[in-house]
Structure formats: C-alpha cells, structure tokens
Coordinates of C-alpha atoms (C1' of nucleotides) in Angstrom, one line a residue:
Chain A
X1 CA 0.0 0.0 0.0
X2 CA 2.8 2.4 1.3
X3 CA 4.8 1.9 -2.2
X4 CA 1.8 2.0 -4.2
X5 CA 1.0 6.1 -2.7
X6 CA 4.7 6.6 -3.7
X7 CA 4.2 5.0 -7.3
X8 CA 1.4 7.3 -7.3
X9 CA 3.3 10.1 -6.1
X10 CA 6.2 9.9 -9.0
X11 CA 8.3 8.1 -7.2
X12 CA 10.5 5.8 -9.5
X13 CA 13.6 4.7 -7.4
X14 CA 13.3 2.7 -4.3
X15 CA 14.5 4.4 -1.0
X16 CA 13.3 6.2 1.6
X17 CA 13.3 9.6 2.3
X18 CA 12.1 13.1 1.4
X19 CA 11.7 12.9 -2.4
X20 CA 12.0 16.0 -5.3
X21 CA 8.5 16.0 -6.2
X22 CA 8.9 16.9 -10.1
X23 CA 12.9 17.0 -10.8
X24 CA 12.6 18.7 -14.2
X25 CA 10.5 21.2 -12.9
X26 CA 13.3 21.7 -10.0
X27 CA 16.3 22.1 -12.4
X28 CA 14.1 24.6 -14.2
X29 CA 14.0 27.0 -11.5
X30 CA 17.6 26.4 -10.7
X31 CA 18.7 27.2 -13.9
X32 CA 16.3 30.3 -13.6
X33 CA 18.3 31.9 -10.4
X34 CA 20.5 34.7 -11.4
X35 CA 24.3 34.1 -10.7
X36 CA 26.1 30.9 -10.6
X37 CA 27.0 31.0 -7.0
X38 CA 23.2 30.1 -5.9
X39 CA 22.5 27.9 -9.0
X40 CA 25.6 25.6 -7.5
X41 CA 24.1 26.2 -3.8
X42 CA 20.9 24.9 -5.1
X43 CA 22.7 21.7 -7.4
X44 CA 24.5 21.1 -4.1
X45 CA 20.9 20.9 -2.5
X46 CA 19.1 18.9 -4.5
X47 CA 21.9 16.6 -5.3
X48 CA 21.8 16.1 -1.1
X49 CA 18.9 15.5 -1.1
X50 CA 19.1 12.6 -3.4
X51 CA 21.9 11.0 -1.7
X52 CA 19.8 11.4 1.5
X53 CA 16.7 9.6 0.1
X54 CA 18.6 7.3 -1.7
X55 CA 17.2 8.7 -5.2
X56 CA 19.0 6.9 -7.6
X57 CA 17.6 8.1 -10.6
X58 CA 16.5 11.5 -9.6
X59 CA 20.6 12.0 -8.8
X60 CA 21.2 10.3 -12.1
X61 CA 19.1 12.9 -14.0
X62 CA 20.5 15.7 -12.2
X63 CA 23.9 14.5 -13.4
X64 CA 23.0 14.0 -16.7
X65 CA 21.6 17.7 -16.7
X66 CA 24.7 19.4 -15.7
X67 CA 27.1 17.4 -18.2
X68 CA 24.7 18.8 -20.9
X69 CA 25.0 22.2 -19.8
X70 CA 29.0 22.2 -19.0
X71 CA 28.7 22.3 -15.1
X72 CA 31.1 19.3 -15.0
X73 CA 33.9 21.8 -15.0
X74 CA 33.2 22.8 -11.5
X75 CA 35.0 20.1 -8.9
X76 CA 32.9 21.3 -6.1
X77 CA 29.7 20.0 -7.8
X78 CA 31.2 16.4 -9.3
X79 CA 32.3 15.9 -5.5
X80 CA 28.3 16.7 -4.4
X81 CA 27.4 13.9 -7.8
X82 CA 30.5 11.6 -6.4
X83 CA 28.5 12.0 -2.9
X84 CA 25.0 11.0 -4.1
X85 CA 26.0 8.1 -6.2
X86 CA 28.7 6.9 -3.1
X87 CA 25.2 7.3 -0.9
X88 CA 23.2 5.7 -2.9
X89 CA 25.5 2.4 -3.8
X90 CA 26.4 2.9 -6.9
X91 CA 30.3 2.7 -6.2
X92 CA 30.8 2.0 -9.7
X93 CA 29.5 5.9 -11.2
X94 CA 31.0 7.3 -8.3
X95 CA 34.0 5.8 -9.6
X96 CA 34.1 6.8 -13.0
X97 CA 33.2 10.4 -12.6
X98 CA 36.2 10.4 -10.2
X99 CA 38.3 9.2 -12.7
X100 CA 36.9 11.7 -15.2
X101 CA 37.2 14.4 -13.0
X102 CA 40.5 17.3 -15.2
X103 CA 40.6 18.2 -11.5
X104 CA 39.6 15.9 -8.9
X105 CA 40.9 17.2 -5.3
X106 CA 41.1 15.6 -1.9
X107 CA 37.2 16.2 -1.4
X108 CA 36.7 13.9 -4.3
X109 CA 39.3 11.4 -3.3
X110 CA 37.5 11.4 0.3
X111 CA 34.6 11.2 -0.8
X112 CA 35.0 8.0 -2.8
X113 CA 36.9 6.7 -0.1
X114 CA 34.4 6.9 2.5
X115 CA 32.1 5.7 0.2
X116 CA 33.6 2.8 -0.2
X117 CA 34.0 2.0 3.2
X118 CA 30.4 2.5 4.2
X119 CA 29.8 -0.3 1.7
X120 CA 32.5 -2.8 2.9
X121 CA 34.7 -2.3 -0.1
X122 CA 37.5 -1.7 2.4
X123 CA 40.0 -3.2 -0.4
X124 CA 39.0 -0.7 -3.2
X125 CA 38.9 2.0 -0.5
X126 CA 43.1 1.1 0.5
X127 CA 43.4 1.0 -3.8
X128 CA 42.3 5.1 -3.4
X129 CA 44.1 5.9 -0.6
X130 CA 47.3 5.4 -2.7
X131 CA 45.5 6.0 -6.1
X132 CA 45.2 9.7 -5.1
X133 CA 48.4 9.8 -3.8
X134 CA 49.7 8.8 -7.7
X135 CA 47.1 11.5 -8.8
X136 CA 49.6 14.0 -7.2
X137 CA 46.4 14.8 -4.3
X138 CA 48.7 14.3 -1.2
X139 CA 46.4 12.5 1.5
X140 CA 44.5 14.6 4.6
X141 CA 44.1 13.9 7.9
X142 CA 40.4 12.7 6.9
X143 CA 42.1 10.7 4.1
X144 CA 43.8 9.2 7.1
X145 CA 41.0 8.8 9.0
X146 CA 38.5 7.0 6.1
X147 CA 41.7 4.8 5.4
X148 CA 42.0 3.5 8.5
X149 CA 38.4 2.6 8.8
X150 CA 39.0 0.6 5.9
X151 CA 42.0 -1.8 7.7
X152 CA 40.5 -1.6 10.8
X153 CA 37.3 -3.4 8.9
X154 CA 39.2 -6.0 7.3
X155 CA 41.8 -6.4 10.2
X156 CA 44.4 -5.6 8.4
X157 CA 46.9 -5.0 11.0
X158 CA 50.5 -4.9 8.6
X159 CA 48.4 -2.2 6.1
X160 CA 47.3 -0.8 9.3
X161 CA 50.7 0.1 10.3
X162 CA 52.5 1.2 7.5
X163 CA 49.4 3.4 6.8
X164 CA 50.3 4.5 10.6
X165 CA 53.8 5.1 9.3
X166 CA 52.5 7.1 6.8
X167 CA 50.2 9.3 9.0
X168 CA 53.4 10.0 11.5
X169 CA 55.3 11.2 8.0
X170 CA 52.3 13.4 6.9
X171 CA 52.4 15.4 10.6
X172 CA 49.0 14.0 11.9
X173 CA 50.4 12.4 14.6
X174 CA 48.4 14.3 17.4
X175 CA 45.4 14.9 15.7
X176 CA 42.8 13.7 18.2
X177 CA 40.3 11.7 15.4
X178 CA 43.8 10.4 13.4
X179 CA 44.9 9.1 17.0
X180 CA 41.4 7.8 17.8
X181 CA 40.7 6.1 14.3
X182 CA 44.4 4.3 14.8
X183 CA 43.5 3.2 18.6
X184 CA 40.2 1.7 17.0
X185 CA 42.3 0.3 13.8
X186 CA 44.5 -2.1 16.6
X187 CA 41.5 -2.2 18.6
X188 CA 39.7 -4.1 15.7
X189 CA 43.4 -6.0 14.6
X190 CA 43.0 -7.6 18.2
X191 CA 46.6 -5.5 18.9
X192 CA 45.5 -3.7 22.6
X193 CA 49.3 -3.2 23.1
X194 CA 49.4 -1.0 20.3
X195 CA 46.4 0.5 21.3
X196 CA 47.5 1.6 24.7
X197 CA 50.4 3.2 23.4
X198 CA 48.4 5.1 20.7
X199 CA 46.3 6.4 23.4
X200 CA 49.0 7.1 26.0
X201 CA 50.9 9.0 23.1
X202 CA 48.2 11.4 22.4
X203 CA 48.3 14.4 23.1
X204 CA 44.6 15.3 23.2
X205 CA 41.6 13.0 23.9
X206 CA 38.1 13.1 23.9
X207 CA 35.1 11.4 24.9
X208 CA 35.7 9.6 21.7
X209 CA 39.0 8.4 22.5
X210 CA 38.4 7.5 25.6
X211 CA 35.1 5.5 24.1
X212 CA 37.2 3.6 21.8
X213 CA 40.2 2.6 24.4
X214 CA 37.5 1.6 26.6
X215 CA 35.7 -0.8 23.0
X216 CA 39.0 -1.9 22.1
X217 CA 39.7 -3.7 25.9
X218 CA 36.3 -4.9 25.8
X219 CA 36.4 -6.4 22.2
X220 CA 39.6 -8.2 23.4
X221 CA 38.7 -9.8 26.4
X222 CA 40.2 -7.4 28.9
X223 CA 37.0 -6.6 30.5
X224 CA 38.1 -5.5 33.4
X225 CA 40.7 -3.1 31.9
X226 CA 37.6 -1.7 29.9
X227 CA 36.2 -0.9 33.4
X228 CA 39.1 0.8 34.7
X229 CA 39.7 3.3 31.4
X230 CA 35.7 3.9 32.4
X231 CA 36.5 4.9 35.9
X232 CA 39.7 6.8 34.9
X233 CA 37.6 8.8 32.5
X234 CA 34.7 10.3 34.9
X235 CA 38.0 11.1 37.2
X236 CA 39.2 12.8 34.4
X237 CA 35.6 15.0 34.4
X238 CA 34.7 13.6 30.5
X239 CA 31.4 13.3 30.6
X240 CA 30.1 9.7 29.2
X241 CA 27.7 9.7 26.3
X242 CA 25.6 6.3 24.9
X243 CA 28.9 4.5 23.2
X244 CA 31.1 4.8 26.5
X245 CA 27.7 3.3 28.3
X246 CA 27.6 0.6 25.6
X247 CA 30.8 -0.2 25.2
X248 CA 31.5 -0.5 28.9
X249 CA 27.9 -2.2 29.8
X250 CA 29.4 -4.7 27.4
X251 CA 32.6 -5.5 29.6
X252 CA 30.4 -5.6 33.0
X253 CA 28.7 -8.1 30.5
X254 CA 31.8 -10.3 30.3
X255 CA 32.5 -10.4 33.6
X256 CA 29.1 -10.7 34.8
X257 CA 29.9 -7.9 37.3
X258 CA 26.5 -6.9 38.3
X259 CA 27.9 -4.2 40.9
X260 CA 29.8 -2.2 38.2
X261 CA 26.8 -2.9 35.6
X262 CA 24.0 -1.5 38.0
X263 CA 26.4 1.4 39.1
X264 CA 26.5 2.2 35.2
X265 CA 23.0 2.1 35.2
X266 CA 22.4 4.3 37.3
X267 CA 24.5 7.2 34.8
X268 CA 22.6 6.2 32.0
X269 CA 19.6 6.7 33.4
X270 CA 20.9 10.1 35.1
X271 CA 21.6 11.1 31.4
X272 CA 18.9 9.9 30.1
X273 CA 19.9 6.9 27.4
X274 CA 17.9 4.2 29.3
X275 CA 15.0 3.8 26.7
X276 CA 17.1 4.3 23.8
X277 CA 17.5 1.0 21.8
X278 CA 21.3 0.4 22.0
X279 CA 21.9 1.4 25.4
X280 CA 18.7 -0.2 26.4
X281 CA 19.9 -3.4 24.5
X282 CA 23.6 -3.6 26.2
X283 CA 21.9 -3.1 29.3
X284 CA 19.2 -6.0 28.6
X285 CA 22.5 -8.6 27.8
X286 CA 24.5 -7.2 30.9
X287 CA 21.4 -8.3 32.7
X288 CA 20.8 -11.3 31.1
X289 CA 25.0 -12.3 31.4
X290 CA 24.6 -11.3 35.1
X291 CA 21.4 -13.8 35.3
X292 CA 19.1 -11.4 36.5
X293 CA 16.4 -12.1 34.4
X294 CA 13.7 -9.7 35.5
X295 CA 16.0 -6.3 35.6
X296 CA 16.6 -7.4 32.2
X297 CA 13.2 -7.1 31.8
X298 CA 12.1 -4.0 33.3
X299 CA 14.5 -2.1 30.7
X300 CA 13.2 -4.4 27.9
X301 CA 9.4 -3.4 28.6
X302 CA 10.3 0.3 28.9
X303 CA 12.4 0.8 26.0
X304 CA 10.8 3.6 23.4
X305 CA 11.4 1.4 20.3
X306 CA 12.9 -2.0 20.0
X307 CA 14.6 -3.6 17.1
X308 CA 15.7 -7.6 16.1
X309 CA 18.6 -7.0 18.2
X310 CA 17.3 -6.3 21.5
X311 CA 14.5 -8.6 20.5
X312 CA 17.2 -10.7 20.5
X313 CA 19.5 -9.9 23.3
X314 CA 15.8 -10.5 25.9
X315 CA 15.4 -13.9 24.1
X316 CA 18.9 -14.9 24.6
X317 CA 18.6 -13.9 27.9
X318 CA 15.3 -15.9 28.6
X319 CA 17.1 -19.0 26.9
X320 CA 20.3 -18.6 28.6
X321 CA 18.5 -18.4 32.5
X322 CA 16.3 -21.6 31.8
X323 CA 13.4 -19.7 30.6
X324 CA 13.1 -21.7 27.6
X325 CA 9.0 -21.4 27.2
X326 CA 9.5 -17.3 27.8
X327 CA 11.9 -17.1 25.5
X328 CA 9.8 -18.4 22.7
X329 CA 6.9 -16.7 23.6
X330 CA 8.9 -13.8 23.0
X331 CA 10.5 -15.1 19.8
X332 CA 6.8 -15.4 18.7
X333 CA 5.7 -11.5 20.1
X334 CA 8.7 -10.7 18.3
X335 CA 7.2 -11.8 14.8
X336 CA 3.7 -10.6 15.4
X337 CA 5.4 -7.1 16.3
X338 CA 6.1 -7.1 12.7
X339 CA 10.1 -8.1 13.3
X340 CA 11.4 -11.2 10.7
X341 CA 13.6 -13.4 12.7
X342 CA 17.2 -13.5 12.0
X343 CA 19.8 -16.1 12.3
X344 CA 21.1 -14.7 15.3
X345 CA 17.3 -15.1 16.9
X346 CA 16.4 -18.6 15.6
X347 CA 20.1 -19.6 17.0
X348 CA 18.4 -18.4 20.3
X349 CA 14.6 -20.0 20.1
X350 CA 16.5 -23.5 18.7
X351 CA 18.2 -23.1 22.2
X352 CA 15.3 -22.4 24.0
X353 CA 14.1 -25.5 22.5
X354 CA 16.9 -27.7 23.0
X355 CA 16.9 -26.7 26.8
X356 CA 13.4 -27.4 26.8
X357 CA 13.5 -31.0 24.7
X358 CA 11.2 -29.5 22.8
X359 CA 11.6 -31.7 19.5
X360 CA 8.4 -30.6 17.8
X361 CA 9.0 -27.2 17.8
X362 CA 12.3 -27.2 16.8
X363 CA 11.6 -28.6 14.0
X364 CA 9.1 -26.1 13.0
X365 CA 11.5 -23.7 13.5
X366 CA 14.0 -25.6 11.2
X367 CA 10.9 -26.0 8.6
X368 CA 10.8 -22.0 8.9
X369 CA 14.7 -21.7 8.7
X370 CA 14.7 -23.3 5.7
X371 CA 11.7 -21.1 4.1
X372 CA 13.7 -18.5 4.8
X373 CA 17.3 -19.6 3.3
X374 CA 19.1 -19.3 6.0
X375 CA 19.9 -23.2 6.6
X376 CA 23.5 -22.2 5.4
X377 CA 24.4 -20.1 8.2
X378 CA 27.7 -21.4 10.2
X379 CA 25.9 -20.5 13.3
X380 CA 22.0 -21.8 12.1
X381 CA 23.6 -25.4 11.7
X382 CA 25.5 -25.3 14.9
X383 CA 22.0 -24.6 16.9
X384 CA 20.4 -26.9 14.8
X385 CA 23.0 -30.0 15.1
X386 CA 22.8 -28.7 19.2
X387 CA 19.2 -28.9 19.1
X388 CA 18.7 -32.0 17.5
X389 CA 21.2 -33.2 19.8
X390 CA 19.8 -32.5 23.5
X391 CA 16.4 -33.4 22.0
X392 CA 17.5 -37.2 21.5
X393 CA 17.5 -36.8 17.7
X394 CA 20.8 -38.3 16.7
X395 CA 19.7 -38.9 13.2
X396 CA 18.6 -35.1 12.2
X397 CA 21.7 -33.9 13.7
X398 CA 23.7 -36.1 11.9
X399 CA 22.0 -34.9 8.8
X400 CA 22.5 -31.1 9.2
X401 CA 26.0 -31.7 10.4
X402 CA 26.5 -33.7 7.2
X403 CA 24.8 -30.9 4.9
X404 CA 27.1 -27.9 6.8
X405 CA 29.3 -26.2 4.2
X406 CA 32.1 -24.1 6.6
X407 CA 32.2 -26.2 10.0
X408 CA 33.4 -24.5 13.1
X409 CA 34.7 -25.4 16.7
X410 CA 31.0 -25.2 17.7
X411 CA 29.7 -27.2 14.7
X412 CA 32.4 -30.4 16.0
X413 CA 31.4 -29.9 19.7
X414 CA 27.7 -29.4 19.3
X415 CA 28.1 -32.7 17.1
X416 CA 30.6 -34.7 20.0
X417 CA 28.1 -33.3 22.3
X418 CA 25.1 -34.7 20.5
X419 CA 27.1 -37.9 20.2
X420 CA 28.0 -38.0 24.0
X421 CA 25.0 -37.3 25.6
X422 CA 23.1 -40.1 23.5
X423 CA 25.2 -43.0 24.2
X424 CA 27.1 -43.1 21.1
X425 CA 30.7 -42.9 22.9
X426 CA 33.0 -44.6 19.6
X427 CA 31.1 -42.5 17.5
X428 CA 32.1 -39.2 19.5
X429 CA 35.5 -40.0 19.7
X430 CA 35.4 -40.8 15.7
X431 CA 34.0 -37.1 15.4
X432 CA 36.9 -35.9 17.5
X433 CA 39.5 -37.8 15.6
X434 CA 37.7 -36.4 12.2
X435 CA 38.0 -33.0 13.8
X436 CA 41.7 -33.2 14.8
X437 CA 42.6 -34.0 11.3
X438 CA 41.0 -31.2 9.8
X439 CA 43.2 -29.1 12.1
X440 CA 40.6 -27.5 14.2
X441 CA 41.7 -26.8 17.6
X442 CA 39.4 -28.5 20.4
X443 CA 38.3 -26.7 23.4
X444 CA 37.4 -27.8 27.3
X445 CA 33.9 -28.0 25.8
X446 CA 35.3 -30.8 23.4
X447 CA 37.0 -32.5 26.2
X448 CA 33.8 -32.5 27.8
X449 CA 32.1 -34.1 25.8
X450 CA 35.3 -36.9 25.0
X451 CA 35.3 -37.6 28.8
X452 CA 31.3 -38.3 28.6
X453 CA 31.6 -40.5 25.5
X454 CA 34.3 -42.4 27.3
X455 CA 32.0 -42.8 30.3
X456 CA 29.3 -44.3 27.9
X457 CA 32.1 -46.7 26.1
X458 CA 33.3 -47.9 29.3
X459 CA 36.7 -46.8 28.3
X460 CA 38.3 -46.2 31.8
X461 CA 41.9 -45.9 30.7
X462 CA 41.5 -43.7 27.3
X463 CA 39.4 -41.0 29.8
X464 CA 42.3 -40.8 31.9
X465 CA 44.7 -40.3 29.2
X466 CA 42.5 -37.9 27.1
X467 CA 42.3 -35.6 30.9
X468 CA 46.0 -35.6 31.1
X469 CA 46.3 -34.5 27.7
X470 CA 43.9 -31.5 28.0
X471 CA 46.7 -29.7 30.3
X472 CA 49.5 -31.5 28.7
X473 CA 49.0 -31.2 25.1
X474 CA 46.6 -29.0 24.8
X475 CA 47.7 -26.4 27.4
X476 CA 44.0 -25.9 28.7
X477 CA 43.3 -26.4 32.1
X478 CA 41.4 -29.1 33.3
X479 CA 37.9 -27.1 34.7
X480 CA 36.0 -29.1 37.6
X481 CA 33.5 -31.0 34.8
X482 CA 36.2 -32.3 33.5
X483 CA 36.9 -33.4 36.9
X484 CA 33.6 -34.8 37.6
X485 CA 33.1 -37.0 34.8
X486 CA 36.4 -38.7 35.3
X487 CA 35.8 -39.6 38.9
X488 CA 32.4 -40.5 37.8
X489 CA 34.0 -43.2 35.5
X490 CA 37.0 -44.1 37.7
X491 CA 34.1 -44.8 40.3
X492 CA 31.7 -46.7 38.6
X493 CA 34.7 -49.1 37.4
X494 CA 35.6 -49.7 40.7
X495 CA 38.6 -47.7 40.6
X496 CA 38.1 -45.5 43.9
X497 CA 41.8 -45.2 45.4
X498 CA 42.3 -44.1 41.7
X499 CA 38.9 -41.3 42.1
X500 CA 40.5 -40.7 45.3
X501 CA 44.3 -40.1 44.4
X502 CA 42.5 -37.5 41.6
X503 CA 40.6 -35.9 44.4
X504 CA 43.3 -35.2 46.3
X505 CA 45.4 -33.7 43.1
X506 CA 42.6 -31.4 42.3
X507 CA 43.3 -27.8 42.6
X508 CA 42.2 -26.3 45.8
X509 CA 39.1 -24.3 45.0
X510 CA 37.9 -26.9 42.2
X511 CA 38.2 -30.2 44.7
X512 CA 36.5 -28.2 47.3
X513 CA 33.3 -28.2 45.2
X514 CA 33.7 -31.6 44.1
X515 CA 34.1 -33.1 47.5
X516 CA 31.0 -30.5 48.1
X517 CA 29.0 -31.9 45.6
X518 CA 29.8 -35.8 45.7
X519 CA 28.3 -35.6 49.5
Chain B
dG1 C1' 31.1 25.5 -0.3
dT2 C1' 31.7 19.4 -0.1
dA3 C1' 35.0 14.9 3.4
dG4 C1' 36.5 12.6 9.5
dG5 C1' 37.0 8.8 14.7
dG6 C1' 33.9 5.3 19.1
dT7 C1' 28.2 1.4 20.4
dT8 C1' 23.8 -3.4 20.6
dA9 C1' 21.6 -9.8 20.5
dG10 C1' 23.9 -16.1 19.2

DNA sequence: GTAGGGTTAG
C-alpha cells in the first residue's frame, strides 16, 4: 500500500526519504536563479537530497543535466554527484566520474573513499588511498581517518601500520580523530598493546578516544581493563555519552559484574539513554550475562522502540537463565510485532528449545529456517545439530552436520556433544578424531564431551589419558566437569583409590566443590 | 562550499 501512494506520487527509485516532487521542474528553477554561486548552492541541494533519500535516478538525472550544460567543469559540484552516487550504492559511477574528473581534489578522493568504506569495499577504499596519492592529491588527515576505517574493517593489522607510518610522515600524529581512528584500527586488529600506546601518546583525547580505548579492551577480552579506562575517564571530568555506556555495559557483560553494571546504570539513566535502543539493548544482555532475568526485563518493557537485536539480546537472555518457554513466547511476540527473525534469533529460540526438549518445535523452527534460506548459516547449523542433539534426535543432527558447508569449533562440539549425551561414545570419539585432522583446535567444551563418550564406552583408561592431555598437550586447564566425569567413570569401574588419588590432586578451589558436591 | 574517529543480541 505504502509503495503503491509513492508509485502514485512519482516516485520511480526505491529508497526512503524526502523525495523531489517533479525534478525537471526543479532544475528549471535552478537554472532560472540569477548568478552561478546560488545555482551551485541549489545543485549542491538537491543533489543532497538525493543522496539522502537514496534517489538513484532522480541523482542520475541531475547528473545527466549538468554534463549537458557544462557544469562538469566545476570540482565542487562532481564531489556533491561523487557523494550521491557513493550514498546511494552505486560505487561504480561514483567511480568513473572520479576518474573523469580534469581536476579531482582531496574532497573527491575522500569522498570515494568513504564511500567505499560504508559499503565494505575496504580493499578498493586502500586502492584510493594510494591512487590519489599517484594523482599527485597528497592524503589529509580525513584521508587518514577513512583509510584506517578501511583496515581496521578488514583487520588488516601490517596495512594498518605502515598506513600508521605514513600518518606520522604526513604530521598528523596528534590529531585527536587520526589518533582515535588508529587506537580503533589495533583495537579491531585484536593489537590492545598498540592501542594503549596510541592512546598514551596522544596528546589530546576526547570522549571519543576514551570511548574507543574503553571498546578496544572490551572487544579483546580485557574486560576489566575496559572498566578501569571507564572509571579513569569520569576522574578525568569527561562526561560519558551512549557509546562509552555501551561499550563498557558490554565489559560488566563479560564479567558478569553486576555491581559495576548497576552502578552504570544508574548514569545512563541520570543522562537519560535508558530507553534508547542500544543502550537499552547492552543493558538487557548485561542483565541477562549477570542472570538477573527480570531487571533485564524492566529495561526491555520500557524501551521507546525495539529492534531484532534487542529482541534478540531478551530472548537470549530468557534462553540462557532456563526460561526456555519465555523465550519463545517472546520469539513469537517478536514476529507478530512485525520483526522477521534472523539467524542470530532462531540460533536463540533452537536453544530455547533444546533446553526445553522441545523436538516438535524445533523442527518447526527448522521448517521456517529453511523457508527463509538461512539453513547455510555457520551458526544456524551449529544450533540446529545442538538442538537436534539434547532433544535425543541423533539422526537429524547427523544430517545437518553432514549438509554444513564451513564447520566451526562449535559445529564439531555441538556434534561430539550430541554424540555423547546419547550414548554413542566410539562415535564421539570418531568425530573428535575427524576434527583433529581437519586441524581444528578443540576446546574444554570438546574434552567434555570426549570424557562423557568415554563414560558411555566404558573406556576407563582412554578417559584418563585424554584428561591428562587437555593440560599436557593441549595447554588448557582441566575445569571441575572435567573433573567430575572422570571420577564418575573411575568410580563406577571400581577404581576409587584411583577417584581418590584424583581428588586429592585437584586444585584447591575446584576439589572443594567436588568433594561438596559428591556428598 | 563538499570529506573525518567510538556502540547493541547467538
């Protein structure tokens, strides 16, 4: 209905937007001002607007009309035509009138760049960086800044760094965005070394830099270092906006620290970000990682607008705190709200269901994944083999297992697992042999899982060797299931001056809960 | 009179 009024209204592109009503009528009256500095004002306008409604052909007729009357001279207005096609995808025109351009500048080069960046062609993006640069257009500290965007995109640590090189030569060494854009560039590389040192070389920071340092610990598993940045900024007086919040919501997250979490709370709501979707949807999965399900959803029920992603962060939550049957009453809300499911929420209702056994409908979700074509998905298959798997359905996992084009280190355990838990012990440990010679690096989750299908083979001797060789060979240290399932098996064979001798080897803290829990 | 850095769910 809503694209038949714009069909009705002229509208020939798709895109949404503020359209030109009647663009021959509008290049009419431009051409109708009197001097040429408010007929370019007006080009510059209406070519904006294009690129903000994402106007294709309305852009592409505005072009056409100032090649025929010999406007393309002017850079200024091929960088506003450069603009609309870059924001309206067509990388390839934006491209060639680049190319065409007598005298392209570093607006134009900039332009393009950034352009392709905001469409993930970070490669071609790199290619202009030094293109310009054999154009005889030396680089500027926003060339600097779109370039870097680019590696940090694609990881590309070694580009990353010479680029760096390159920014040092150029003088931009303390510019506060150049510093910030090369913190979030070894951020994104997984380099944190390099990004402290960025940030303890700057000379000036700001609430951006400070956002970024705090992204870049929690991005890289330093959680805790994300917290202290946080805390060392409000000592500094820089007042926090929604990314710091998010970003540092996300490291409470990952260290389930609930203290720190609420405390951060408590600003956001101060300044006012609570019911705004992305704070509101890293404070849903703090929640949810901290297990307290109904603070998680007090924020959910009082956010302003929601999205598929903090749809998705409540469901997870639900599924994660054994609230399987909430968490697909939710994923079905979610759809009747008008919001398609994506493989990131069906990964989260197939776990609902496999922590519910619920067989039946996880296969009507797999009936819907595959109406919507996203059975390929690494992570689809891995929930679906999981699935399949804790719902005694051996046979089905097998299958998608089978079908899975890219396998993961999830995709192996979910399928040991699946293997384990239903008795099939030589088959698990087939898997696991299958997934050592594929070179795929198993985890304690894997060992797991070999310890259980030992246990159901009633292969006393192979267990002990495959826990010895989860420290030993695998440098991964043996965690208290581990622990568990071999004294299991040691007992149930009999073996207990064996379970006994392991008892008293454990580490401290881990045989303490053992010894707690076998009583 | 164009171009620039940081954020969300499995």
């Amino acid at each position: 209905m809503d694209s038949a009024r714009k069909l009705a209204a002229g509208g020939r592109c798709r895109g949404g937007g503020s359209r030109i009503k009647d663009i021959g009528a509008a290049l009419g009256n431009v051409e109708a001002l009197p001097n040429q500095r408010s007929r370019f004002a007006a080009f510059a306008f209406l070519l904006q607007r294009c690129a903000n409604s994402k106007a294709l052909c309305d852009g592409r007729l505005i072009h056409a009309h100032l090649t025929r009357h010999n406007y393309d001279t002017s850079t200024y207005l091929a960088n506003w035509v450069v603009k609309m096609y870059g924001d309206c995808g067509s990388l390839a025109e934006a491209r060639a009138v680049v190319d065409c351009l007598p005298n392209a500048n570093a607006y134009s080069w900039n332009i393009l760049i950034k352009a392709y960046c905001k469409n993930g062609l970070c490669r071609q993006a790199v290619e202009c960086f030094y293109k310009m640069q054999r154009c005889g257009i030396a680089p500027t500290h926003v060339s600097f800044v779109s370039v870097l965007e680019a590696c940090a995109s694609m990881a590309a640590l070694e580009e990353g760094k010479l680029i760096h090189a390159a920014a040092v030569k150029a003088g931009y060494e303390g510019h506060v965005v150049v510093g910030t854009a090369l913190l979030n560039l070894y951020g994104k590389c997984g380099s944190l070394e390099d990004a402290r040192i960025v940030f303890r070389q700057m000379p000036n920071r700001d609430v951006v830099t400070w956002s970024a340092m705090i992204t870049a610990c929690a991005q890289n598993g330093h959680g805790k270092e994300a917290l202290e940045w946080y805390n060392r900024m409000e000592e500094n007086g820089i007042r926090a906006n929604q990314f710091t919040f998010v970003s540092a919501l996300d490291a409470c997250a990952s260290l389930a620290a609930l203290e720190q979490g609420q405390k951060i709370h408590t600003s956001v709501v101060l300044y006012g970000y609570e019911r705004q979707a992305i704070v509101g949807t890293a404070l849903v999965h703090m929640y949810g990682k901290c297990r307290r399900l109904e603070d998680a959803r007090r924020v959910f029920d009082q956010l302003h607008q929601r999205d598929v992603v903090c749809w998705g962060a409540m469901i997870t939550a639900c599924a994660q705190n054994g609230h399987g049957k909430e968490a697909l009453n939710l994923f079905s809300r979610m759809q009747s709200d008008g919001f398609k499911a994506n493989h990131i929420t069906y990964a989260s209702a197939l776990d609902a269901c496999a922590s519910l056994a619920a067989l039946e409908k996880g296969q009507e979700l797999h009936a819907s994944i595959v109406d919507s074509g996203l059975e390929g998905e690494t992570g689809i298959g891995n929930a679906l083999v999981d699935m399949y798997g804790k719902c005694g359905n051996l046979k089905d996992a097998r299958t998608v297992f089978s079908r899975m084009r890219h396998r993961d280190l999830v995709s192996w355990n979910a399928m040991i697992g699946a293997c384990a838990q239903n008795g099939h012990g030589e088959e698990a440990l087939d898997f696991f042999h299958q997934m050592r010679s594929k070179g795929v690096k198993p985890d304690h989750l894997t060992f797991l899982s070999i310890l259980t299908a030992c246990k159901h083979a009633g292969k006393v001797d192979e267990a002990r060797q495959y826990f010895v060789s989860i420290n030993e060979n695998h440098g991964i240290a043996q965690t208290r299931g581990h622990y568990m399932c071999l004294i299991d098996i040691l007992g149930r064979a009999g073996r207990l001056d064996d379970a006994e001798d392991l008892i008293k080897n454990m580490p401290l803290e881990c045989g303490a809960s053992c010894l707690q829990s076998l009583r």
